[in-house]
CSV table of C-alpha atoms and ligand atoms in Angstrom, one decimal:
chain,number,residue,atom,x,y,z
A,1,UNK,CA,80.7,149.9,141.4
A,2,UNK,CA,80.5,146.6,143.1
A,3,UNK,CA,78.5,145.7,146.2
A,4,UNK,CA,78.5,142.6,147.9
A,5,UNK,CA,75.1,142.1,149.9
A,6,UNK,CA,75.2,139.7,152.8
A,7,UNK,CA,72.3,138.7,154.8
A,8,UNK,CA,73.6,136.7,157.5
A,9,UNK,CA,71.1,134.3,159.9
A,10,UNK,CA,71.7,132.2,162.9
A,11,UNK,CA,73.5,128.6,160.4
A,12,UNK,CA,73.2,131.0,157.0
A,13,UNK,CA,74.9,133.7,155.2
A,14,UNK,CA,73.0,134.8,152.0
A,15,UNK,CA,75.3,136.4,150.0
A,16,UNK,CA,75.0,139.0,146.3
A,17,UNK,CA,77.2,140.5,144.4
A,18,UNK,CA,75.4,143.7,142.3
A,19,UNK,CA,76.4,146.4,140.0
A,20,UNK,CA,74.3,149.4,141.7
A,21,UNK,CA,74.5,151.3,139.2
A,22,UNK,CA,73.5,149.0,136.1
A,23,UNK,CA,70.9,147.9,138.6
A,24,UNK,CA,72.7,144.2,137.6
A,25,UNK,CA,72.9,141.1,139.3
A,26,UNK,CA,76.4,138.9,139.1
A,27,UNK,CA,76.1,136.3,141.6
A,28,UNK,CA,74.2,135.2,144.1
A,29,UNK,CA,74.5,132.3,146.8
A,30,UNK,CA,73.7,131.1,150.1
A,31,UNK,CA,75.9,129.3,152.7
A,32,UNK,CA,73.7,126.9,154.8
A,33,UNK,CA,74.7,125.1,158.1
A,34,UNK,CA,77.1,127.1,159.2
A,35,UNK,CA,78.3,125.1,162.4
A,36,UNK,CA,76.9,121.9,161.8
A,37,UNK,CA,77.8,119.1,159.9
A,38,UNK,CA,77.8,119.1,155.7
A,39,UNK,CA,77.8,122.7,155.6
A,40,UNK,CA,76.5,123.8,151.9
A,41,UNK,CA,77.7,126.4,149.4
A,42,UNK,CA,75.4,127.4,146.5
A,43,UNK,CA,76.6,129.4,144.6
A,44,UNK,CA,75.0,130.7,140.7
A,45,UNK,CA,76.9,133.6,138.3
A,46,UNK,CA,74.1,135.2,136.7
A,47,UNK,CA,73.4,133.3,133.6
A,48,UNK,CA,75.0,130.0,134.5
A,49,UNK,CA,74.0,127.0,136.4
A,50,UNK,CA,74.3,126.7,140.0
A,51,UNK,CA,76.7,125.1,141.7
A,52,UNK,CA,77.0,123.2,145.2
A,53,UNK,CA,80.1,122.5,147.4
A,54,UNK,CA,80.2,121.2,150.9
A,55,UNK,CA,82.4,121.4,153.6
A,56,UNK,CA,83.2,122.2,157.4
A,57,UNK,CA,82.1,125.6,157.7
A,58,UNK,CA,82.7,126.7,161.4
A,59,UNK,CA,81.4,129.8,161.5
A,60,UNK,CA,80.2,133.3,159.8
A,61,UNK,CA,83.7,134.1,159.1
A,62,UNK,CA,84.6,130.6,157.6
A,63,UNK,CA,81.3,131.4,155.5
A,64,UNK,CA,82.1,134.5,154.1
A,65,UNK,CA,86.1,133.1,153.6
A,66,UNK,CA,84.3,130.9,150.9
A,67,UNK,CA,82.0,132.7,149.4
A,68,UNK,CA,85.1,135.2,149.0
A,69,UNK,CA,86.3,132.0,147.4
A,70,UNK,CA,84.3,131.0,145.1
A,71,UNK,CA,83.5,135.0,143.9
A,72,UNK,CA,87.4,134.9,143.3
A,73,UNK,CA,87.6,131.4,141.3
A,74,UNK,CA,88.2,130.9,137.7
A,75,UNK,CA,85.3,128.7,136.7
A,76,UNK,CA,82.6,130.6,138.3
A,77,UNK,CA,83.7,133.9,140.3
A,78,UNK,CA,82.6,137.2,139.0
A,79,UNK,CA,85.7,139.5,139.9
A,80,UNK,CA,89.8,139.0,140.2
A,81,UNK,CA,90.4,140.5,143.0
A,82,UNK,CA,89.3,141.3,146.4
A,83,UNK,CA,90.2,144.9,145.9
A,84,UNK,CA,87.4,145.0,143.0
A,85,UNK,CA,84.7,144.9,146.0
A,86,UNK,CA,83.4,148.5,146.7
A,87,UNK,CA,81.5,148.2,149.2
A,88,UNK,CA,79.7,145.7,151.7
A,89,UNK,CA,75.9,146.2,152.7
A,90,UNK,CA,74.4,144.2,155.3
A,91,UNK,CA,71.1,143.5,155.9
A,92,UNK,CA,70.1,144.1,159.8
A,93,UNK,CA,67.1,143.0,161.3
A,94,UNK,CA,66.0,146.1,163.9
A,95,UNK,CA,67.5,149.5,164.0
A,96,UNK,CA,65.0,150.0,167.4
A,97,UNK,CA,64.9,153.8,167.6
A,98,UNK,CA,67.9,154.9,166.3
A,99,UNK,CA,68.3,154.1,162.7
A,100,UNK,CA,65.7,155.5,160.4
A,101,UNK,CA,67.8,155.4,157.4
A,102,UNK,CA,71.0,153.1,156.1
A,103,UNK,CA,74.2,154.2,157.7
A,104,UNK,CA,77.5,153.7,157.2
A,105,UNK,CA,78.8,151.3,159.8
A,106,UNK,CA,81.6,152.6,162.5
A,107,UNK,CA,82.3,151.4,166.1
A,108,UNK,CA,79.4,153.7,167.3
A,109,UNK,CA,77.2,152.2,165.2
A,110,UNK,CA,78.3,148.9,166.2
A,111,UNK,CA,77.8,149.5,169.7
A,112,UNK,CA,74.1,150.6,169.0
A,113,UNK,CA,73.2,147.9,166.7
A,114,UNK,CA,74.4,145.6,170.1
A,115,UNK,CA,72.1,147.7,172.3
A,116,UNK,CA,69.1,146.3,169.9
A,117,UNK,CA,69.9,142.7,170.3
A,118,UNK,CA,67.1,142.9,173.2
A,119,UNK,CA,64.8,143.4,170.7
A,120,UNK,CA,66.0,141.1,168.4
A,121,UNK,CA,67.5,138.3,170.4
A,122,UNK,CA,67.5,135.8,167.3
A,123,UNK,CA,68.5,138.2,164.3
A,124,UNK,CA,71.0,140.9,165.4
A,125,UNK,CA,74.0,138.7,166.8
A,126,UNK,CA,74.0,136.5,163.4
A,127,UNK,CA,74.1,140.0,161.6
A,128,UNK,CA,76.6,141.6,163.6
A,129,UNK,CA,78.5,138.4,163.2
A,130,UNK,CA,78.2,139.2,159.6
A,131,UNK,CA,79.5,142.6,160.0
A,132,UNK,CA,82.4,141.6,161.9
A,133,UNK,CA,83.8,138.3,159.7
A,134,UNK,CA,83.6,141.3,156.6
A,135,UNK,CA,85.4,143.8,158.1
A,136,UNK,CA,87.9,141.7,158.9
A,137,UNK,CA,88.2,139.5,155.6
A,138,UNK,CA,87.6,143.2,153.7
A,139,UNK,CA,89.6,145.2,155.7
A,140,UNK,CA,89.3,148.9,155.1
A,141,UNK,CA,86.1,148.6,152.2
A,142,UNK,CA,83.3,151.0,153.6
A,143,UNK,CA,80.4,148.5,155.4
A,144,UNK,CA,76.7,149.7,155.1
A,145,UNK,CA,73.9,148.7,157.2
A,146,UNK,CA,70.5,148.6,155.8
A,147,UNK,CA,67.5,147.9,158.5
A,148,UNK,CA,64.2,146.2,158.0
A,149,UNK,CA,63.0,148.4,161.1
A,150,UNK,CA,63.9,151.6,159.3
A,151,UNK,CA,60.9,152.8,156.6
A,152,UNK,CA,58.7,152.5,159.7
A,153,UNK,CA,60.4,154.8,161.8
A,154,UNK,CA,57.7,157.3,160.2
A,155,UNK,CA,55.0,156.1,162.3
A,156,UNK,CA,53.2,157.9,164.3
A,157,UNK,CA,53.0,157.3,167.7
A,158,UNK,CA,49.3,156.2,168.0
A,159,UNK,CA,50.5,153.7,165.8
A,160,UNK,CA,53.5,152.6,167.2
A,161,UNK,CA,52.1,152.6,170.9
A,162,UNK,CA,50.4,149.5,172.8
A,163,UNK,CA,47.5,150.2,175.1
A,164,UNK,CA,50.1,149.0,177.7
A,165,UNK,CA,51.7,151.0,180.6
A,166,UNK,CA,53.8,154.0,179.2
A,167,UNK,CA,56.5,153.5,181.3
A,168,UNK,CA,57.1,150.0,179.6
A,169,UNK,CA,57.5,152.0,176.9
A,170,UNK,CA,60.4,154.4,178.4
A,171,UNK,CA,62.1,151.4,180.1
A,172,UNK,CA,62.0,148.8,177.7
A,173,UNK,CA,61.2,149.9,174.1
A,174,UNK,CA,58.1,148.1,174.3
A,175,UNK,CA,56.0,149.6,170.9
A,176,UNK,CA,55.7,148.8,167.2
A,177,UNK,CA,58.4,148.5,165.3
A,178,UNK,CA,57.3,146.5,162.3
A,179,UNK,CA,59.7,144.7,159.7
A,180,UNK,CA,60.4,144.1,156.1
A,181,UNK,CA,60.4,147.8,155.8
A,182,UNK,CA,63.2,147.3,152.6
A,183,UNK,CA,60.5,145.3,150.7
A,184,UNK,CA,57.8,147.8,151.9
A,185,UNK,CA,59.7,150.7,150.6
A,186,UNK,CA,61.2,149.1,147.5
A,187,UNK,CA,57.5,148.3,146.0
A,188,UNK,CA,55.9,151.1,146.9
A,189,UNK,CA,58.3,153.2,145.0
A,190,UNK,CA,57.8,150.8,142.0
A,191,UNK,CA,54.4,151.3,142.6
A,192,UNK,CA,54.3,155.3,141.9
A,193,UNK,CA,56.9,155.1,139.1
A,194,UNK,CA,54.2,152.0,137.7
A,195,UNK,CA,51.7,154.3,137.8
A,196,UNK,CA,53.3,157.9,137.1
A,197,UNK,CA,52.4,159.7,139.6
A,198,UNK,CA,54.6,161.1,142.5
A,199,UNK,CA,54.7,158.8,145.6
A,200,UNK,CA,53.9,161.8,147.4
A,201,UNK,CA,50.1,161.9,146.5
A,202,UNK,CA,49.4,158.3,146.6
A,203,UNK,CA,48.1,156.2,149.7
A,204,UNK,CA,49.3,152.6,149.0
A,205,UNK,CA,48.8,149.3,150.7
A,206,UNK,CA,52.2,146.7,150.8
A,207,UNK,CA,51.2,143.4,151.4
A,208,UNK,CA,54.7,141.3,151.3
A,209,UNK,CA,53.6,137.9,151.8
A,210,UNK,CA,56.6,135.2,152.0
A,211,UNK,CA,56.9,132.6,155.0
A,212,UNK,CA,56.8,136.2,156.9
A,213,UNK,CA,54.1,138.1,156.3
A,214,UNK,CA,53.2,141.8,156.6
A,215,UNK,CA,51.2,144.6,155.4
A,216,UNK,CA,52.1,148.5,155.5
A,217,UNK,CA,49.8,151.3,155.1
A,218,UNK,CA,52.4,154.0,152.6
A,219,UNK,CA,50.6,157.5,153.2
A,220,UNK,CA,52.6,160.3,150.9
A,221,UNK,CA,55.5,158.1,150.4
A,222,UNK,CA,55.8,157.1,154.4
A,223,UNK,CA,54.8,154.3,156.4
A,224,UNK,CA,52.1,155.4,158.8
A,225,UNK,CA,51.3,151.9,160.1
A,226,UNK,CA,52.5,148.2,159.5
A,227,UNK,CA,51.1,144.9,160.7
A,228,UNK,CA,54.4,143.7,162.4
A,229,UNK,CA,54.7,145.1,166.0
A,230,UNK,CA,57.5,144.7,168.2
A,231,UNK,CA,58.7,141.6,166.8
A,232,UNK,CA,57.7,139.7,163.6
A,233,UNK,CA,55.3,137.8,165.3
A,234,UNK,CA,52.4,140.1,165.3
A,235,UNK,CA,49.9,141.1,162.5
A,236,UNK,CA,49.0,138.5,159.7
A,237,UNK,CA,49.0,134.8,160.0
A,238,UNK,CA,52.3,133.3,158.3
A,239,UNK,CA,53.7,130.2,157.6
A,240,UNK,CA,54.8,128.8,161.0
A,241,UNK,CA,53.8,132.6,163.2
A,242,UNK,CA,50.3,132.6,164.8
A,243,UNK,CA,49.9,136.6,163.5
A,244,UNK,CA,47.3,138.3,166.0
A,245,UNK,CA,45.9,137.2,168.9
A,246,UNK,CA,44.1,137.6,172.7
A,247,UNK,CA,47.2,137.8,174.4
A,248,UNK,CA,45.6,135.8,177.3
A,249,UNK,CA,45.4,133.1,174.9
A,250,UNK,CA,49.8,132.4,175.5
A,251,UNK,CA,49.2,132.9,179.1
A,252,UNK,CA,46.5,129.7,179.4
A,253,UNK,CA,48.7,127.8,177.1
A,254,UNK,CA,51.2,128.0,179.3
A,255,UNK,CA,49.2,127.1,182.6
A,256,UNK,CA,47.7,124.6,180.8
A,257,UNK,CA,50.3,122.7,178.8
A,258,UNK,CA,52.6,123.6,181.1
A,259,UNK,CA,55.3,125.7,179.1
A,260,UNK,CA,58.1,127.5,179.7
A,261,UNK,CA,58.4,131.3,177.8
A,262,UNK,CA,60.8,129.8,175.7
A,263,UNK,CA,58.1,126.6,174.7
A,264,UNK,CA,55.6,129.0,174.4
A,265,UNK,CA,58.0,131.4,171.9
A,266,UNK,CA,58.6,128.2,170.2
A,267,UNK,CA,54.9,127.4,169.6
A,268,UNK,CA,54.2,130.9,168.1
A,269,UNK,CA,57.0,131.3,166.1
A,270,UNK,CA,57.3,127.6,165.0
A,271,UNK,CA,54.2,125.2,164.9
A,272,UNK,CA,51.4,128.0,164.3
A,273,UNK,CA,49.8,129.9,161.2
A,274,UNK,CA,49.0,127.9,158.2
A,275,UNK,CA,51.1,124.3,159.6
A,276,UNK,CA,49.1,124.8,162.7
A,277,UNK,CA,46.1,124.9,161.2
A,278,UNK,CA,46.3,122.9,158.6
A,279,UNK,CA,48.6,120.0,160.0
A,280,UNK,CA,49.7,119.3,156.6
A,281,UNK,CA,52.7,122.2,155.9
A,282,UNK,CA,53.6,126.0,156.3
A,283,UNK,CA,54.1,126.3,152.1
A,284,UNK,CA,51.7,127.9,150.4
A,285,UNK,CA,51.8,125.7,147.6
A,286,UNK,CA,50.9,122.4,149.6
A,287,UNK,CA,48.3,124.0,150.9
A,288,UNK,CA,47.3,125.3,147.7
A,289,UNK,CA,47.4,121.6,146.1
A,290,UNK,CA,45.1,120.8,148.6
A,291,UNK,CA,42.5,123.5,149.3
A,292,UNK,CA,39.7,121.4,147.3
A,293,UNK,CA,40.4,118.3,148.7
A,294,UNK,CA,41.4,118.4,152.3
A,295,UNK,CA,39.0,120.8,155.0
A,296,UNK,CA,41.7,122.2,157.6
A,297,UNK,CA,44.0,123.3,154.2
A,298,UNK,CA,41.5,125.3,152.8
A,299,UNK,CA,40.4,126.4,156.3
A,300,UNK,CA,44.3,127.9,157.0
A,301,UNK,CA,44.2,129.3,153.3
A,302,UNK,CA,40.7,130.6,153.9
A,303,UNK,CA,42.0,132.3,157.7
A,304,UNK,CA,44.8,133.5,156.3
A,305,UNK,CA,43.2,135.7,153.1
A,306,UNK,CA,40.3,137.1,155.3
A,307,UNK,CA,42.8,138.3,157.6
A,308,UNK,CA,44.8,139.9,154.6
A,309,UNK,CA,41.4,141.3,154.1
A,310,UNK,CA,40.8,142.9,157.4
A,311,UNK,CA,44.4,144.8,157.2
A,312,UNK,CA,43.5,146.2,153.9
A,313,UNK,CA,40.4,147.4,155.4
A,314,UNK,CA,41.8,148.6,158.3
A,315,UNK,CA,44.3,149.8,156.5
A,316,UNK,CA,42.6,151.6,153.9
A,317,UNK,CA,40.5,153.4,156.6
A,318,UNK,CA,43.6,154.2,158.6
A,319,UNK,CA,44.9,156.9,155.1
A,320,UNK,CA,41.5,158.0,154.5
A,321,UNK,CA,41.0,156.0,151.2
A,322,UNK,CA,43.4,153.9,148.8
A,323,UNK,CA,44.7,154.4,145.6
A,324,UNK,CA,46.7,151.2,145.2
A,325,UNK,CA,47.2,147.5,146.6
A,326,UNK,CA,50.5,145.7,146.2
A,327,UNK,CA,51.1,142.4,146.1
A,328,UNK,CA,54.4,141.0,146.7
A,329,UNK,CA,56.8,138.3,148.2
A,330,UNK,CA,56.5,134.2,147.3
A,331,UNK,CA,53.0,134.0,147.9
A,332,UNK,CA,52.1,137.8,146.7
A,333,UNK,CA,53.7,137.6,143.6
A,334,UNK,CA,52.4,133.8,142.9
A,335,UNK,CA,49.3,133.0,144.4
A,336,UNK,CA,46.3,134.0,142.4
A,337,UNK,CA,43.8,132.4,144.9
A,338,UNK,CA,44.9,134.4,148.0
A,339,UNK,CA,45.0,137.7,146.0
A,340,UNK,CA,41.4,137.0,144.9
A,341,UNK,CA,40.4,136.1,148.0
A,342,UNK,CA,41.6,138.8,150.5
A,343,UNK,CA,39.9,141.2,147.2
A,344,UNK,CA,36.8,139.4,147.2
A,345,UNK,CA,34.0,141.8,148.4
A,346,UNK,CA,36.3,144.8,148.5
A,347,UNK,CA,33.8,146.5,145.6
A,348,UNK,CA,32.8,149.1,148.0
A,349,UNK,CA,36.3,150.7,148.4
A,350,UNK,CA,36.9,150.8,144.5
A,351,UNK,CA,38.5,147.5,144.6
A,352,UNK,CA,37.8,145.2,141.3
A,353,UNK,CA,40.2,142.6,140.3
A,354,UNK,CA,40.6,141.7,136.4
A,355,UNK,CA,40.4,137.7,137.1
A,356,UNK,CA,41.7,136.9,133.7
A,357,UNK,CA,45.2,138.9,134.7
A,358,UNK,CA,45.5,138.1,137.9
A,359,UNK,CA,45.2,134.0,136.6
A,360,UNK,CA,47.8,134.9,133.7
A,361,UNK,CA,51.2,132.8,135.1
A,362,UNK,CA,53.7,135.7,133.9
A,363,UNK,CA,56.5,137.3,136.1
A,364,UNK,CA,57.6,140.8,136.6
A,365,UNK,CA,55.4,143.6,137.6
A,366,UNK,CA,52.0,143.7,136.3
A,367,UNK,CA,48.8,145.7,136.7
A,368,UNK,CA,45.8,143.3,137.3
A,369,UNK,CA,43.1,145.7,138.5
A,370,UNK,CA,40.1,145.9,136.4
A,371,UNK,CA,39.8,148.5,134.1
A,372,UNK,CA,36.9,150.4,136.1
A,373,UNK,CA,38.5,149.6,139.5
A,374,UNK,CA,39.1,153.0,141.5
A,375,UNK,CA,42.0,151.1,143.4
A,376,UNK,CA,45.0,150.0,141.0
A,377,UNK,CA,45.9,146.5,142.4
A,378,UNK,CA,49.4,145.6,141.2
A,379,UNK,CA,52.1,142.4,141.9
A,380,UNK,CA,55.3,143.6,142.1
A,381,UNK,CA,58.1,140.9,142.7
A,382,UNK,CA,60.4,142.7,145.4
A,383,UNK,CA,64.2,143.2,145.5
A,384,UNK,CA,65.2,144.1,149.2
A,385,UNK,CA,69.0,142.8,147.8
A,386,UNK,CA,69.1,145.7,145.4
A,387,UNK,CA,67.7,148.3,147.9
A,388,UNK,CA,70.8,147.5,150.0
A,389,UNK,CA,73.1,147.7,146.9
A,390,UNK,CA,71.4,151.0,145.9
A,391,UNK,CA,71.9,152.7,149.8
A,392,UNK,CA,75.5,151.6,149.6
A,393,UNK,CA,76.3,153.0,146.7
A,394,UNK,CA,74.7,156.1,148.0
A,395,UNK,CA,76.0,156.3,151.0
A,396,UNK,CA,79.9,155.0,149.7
A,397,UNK,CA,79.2,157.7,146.8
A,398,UNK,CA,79.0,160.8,149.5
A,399,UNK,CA,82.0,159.7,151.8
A,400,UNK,CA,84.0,160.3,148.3
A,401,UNK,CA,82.7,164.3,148.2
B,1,ADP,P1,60.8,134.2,152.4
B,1,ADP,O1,59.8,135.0,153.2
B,1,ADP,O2,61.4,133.1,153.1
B,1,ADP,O3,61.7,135.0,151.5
B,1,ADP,P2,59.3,133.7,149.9
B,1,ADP,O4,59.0,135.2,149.7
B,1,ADP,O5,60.1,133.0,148.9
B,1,ADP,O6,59.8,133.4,151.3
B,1,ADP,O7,57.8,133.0,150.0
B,1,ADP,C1,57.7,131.7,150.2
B,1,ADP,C2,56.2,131.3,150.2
B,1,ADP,O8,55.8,131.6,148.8
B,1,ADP,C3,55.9,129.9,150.4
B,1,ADP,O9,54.8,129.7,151.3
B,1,ADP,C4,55.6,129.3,149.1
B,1,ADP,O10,54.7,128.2,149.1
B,1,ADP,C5,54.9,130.5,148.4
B,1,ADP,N1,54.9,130.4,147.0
B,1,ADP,C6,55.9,130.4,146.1
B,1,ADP,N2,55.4,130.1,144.8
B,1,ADP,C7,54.0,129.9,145.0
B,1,ADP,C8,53.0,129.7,144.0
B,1,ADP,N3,53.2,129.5,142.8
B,1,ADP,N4,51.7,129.6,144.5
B,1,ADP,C9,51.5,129.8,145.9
B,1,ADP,N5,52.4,130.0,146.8
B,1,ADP,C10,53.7,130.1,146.3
């Protein structure tokens, strides 16, 4: 089977093509200023070197039109025809209420995925944008949609709820609905297989750390509390997100700077976390390259690995105990310094690194707990691409019964 992935943004489409059931990458791209000037195709078959092509690329349909393209051509496309495409999956950014699973996408489902663009004002129109542009350059090929919202659709409701007035709630779907749930879910069951033991007796911590950031508390195989709230904006400090804070705070700002909502959006989403602190960049790495040598660098390193810290505490209290910690995402599966910090002092819950392996440089998943640590802590690079490939499958695979 084939399944092309497409995870479309507001100016991007990224774009896979994967073999479910080999569990195989073929290709893999991204389309990049979609609307704007020198619009950028790179494209790489698996095993080859990447190539880049430019043009005017209008719009999400244009975009998908050449990655179509360039899947199709002779030097570097992966399949002859069209009609060798299986199946679609899409990755969408909230599901709200409704979706707790991946579903195959139909005009009801459209028309609920609209309903959540209140939630998710900046994500859900470039998806559904997506979605459309494919079913109409892949007429008739099943389309599956895959939400980030979903795996935490298991929380319980003191979880999900803000001390805020219910009825903002009932009226307007104001609770947690944390994101990056396909990440969350995908190493968590790498975690139990890593270890043996049936996801179904093991309380694990997911800390996916990328220019997002969030951590998930996995009790029995479900997510029984995340870091993200309502929108991404919540929880940990990120690259360019403030994470947590008094809620007053955005209310002085305003008065006092004098912002508008959308300023002030702009300032948490934007020019907070580690480049607000630091005043130097929102990559990890910089700031890495720097922590020795330049205060405020080490300062947004050093805010952002205690509050890591506090969430696996929290965390670990919230299930009663942990049995493992995951690492994962660009800075999870590379950055030694912020796993042994947010570990440091975490000896009372069972928690003992093995410096040497957690220094070692390798890829792939790898235990690097100490040997007499109670808690297994393991990096596990994620593959939300191949979780989408994998539903599709599934879900394509039971419309043929
Ligand atoms: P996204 O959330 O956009 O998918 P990634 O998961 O790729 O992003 O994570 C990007 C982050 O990972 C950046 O902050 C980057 O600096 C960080 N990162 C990547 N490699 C390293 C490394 N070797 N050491 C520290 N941080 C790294």
């Amino acid at each position: 089977m084939i399944v092309l992935v497409i995870n479309a943004g507001s100016s991007s489409v990224k774009y896979q093509v994967i073999d479910p059931e080999e569990q195989r990458s073929l290709a893999r791209g991204v389309v990049e200023r979609i609307g704007m000037s020198g619009a950028i195709l790179t494209h790489r078959k698996e095993g080859e070197k990447e190539v880049r092509l430019s043009g005017e690329i209008l719009d999400h349909k244009m975009a998908i039109e050449y990655v179509l393209g360039i899947l199709l051509s002779k030097n570097h496309g992966v399949i002859k025809d069209k009609s060798e495409i299986d199946a679609v999956g899409h990755r969408v950014v909230h599901g709200g209420e409704v979706f707790s699973g991946s579903v195959l996408i139909t005009e009801e489902v459209m028309a609920e995925m609209r309903r959540c663009i209140d939630y998710a004002p900046l994500h859900n129109p470039p998806n559904l944008k997506g979605i459309n542009a494919a079913m109409q350059l892949l007429p008739g090929v099943p389309q599956v949609g895959v939400f980030d919202t979903a795996f935490h659709q298991t929380m319980p409701k003191h979880a999900y709820l803000y001390g805020l007035p219910y009825a903002l709630y009932k009226k307007h779907g104001i609770r947690r609905y944390g994101f990056h749930g396909t990440s969350h879910r995908f190493v968590s069951d790498r975690a139990a297989k890593m270890l043996g033991r049936p996801k179904e007796e093991l309380r694990i911590i997911t800390c996916h750390l990328g220019n997002g950031a969030s951590a998930a508390a996995i009790k029995y195989g479900k997510s029984i509390d995340t870091s993200m709230g309502f929108t991404p904006l919540e929880g940990l400090m990120m690259g360019t997100r403030s994470g947590d804070l008094d809620p007053a705070i955005i209310l002085q700002i305003m008065h006092k700077e004098e912002l508008t909502p959308n300023d002030a959006t702009t300032l948490l989403n934007k020019h907070s976390g580690l480049i607000g602190v630091s005043g130097l960049s929102s990559d990890m790495r910089e700031i890495e390259e720097e922590y020795e040598t330049n205060a405020r660098a080490k300062l947004a390193h050093d805010i952002f690995t205690y509050r890591l810290k506090k969430y696996i505490g929290a965390y670990a209290a919230a299930m009663g105990g942990v049995d493992a910690i995951v690492f994962t995402g660009g800075i999870g599966e590379n950055s030694s310094l912020v796993r042994k910090n947010a570990l440091s002092e975490l000896e009372f819950l069972g928690i003992k690194l093995d410096h040497h392996k957690n220094e070692e440089k390798s890829k792939g998943e790898r235990d690097i707990s100490a040997a007499e640590s109670g808690v297994k802590v393991l990096v596990i690079p994620t593959n939300e691409e191949l979780v989408i490939a994998m539903d599709t499958m599934q879900i394509v695979s039971q419309l043929k019964k």
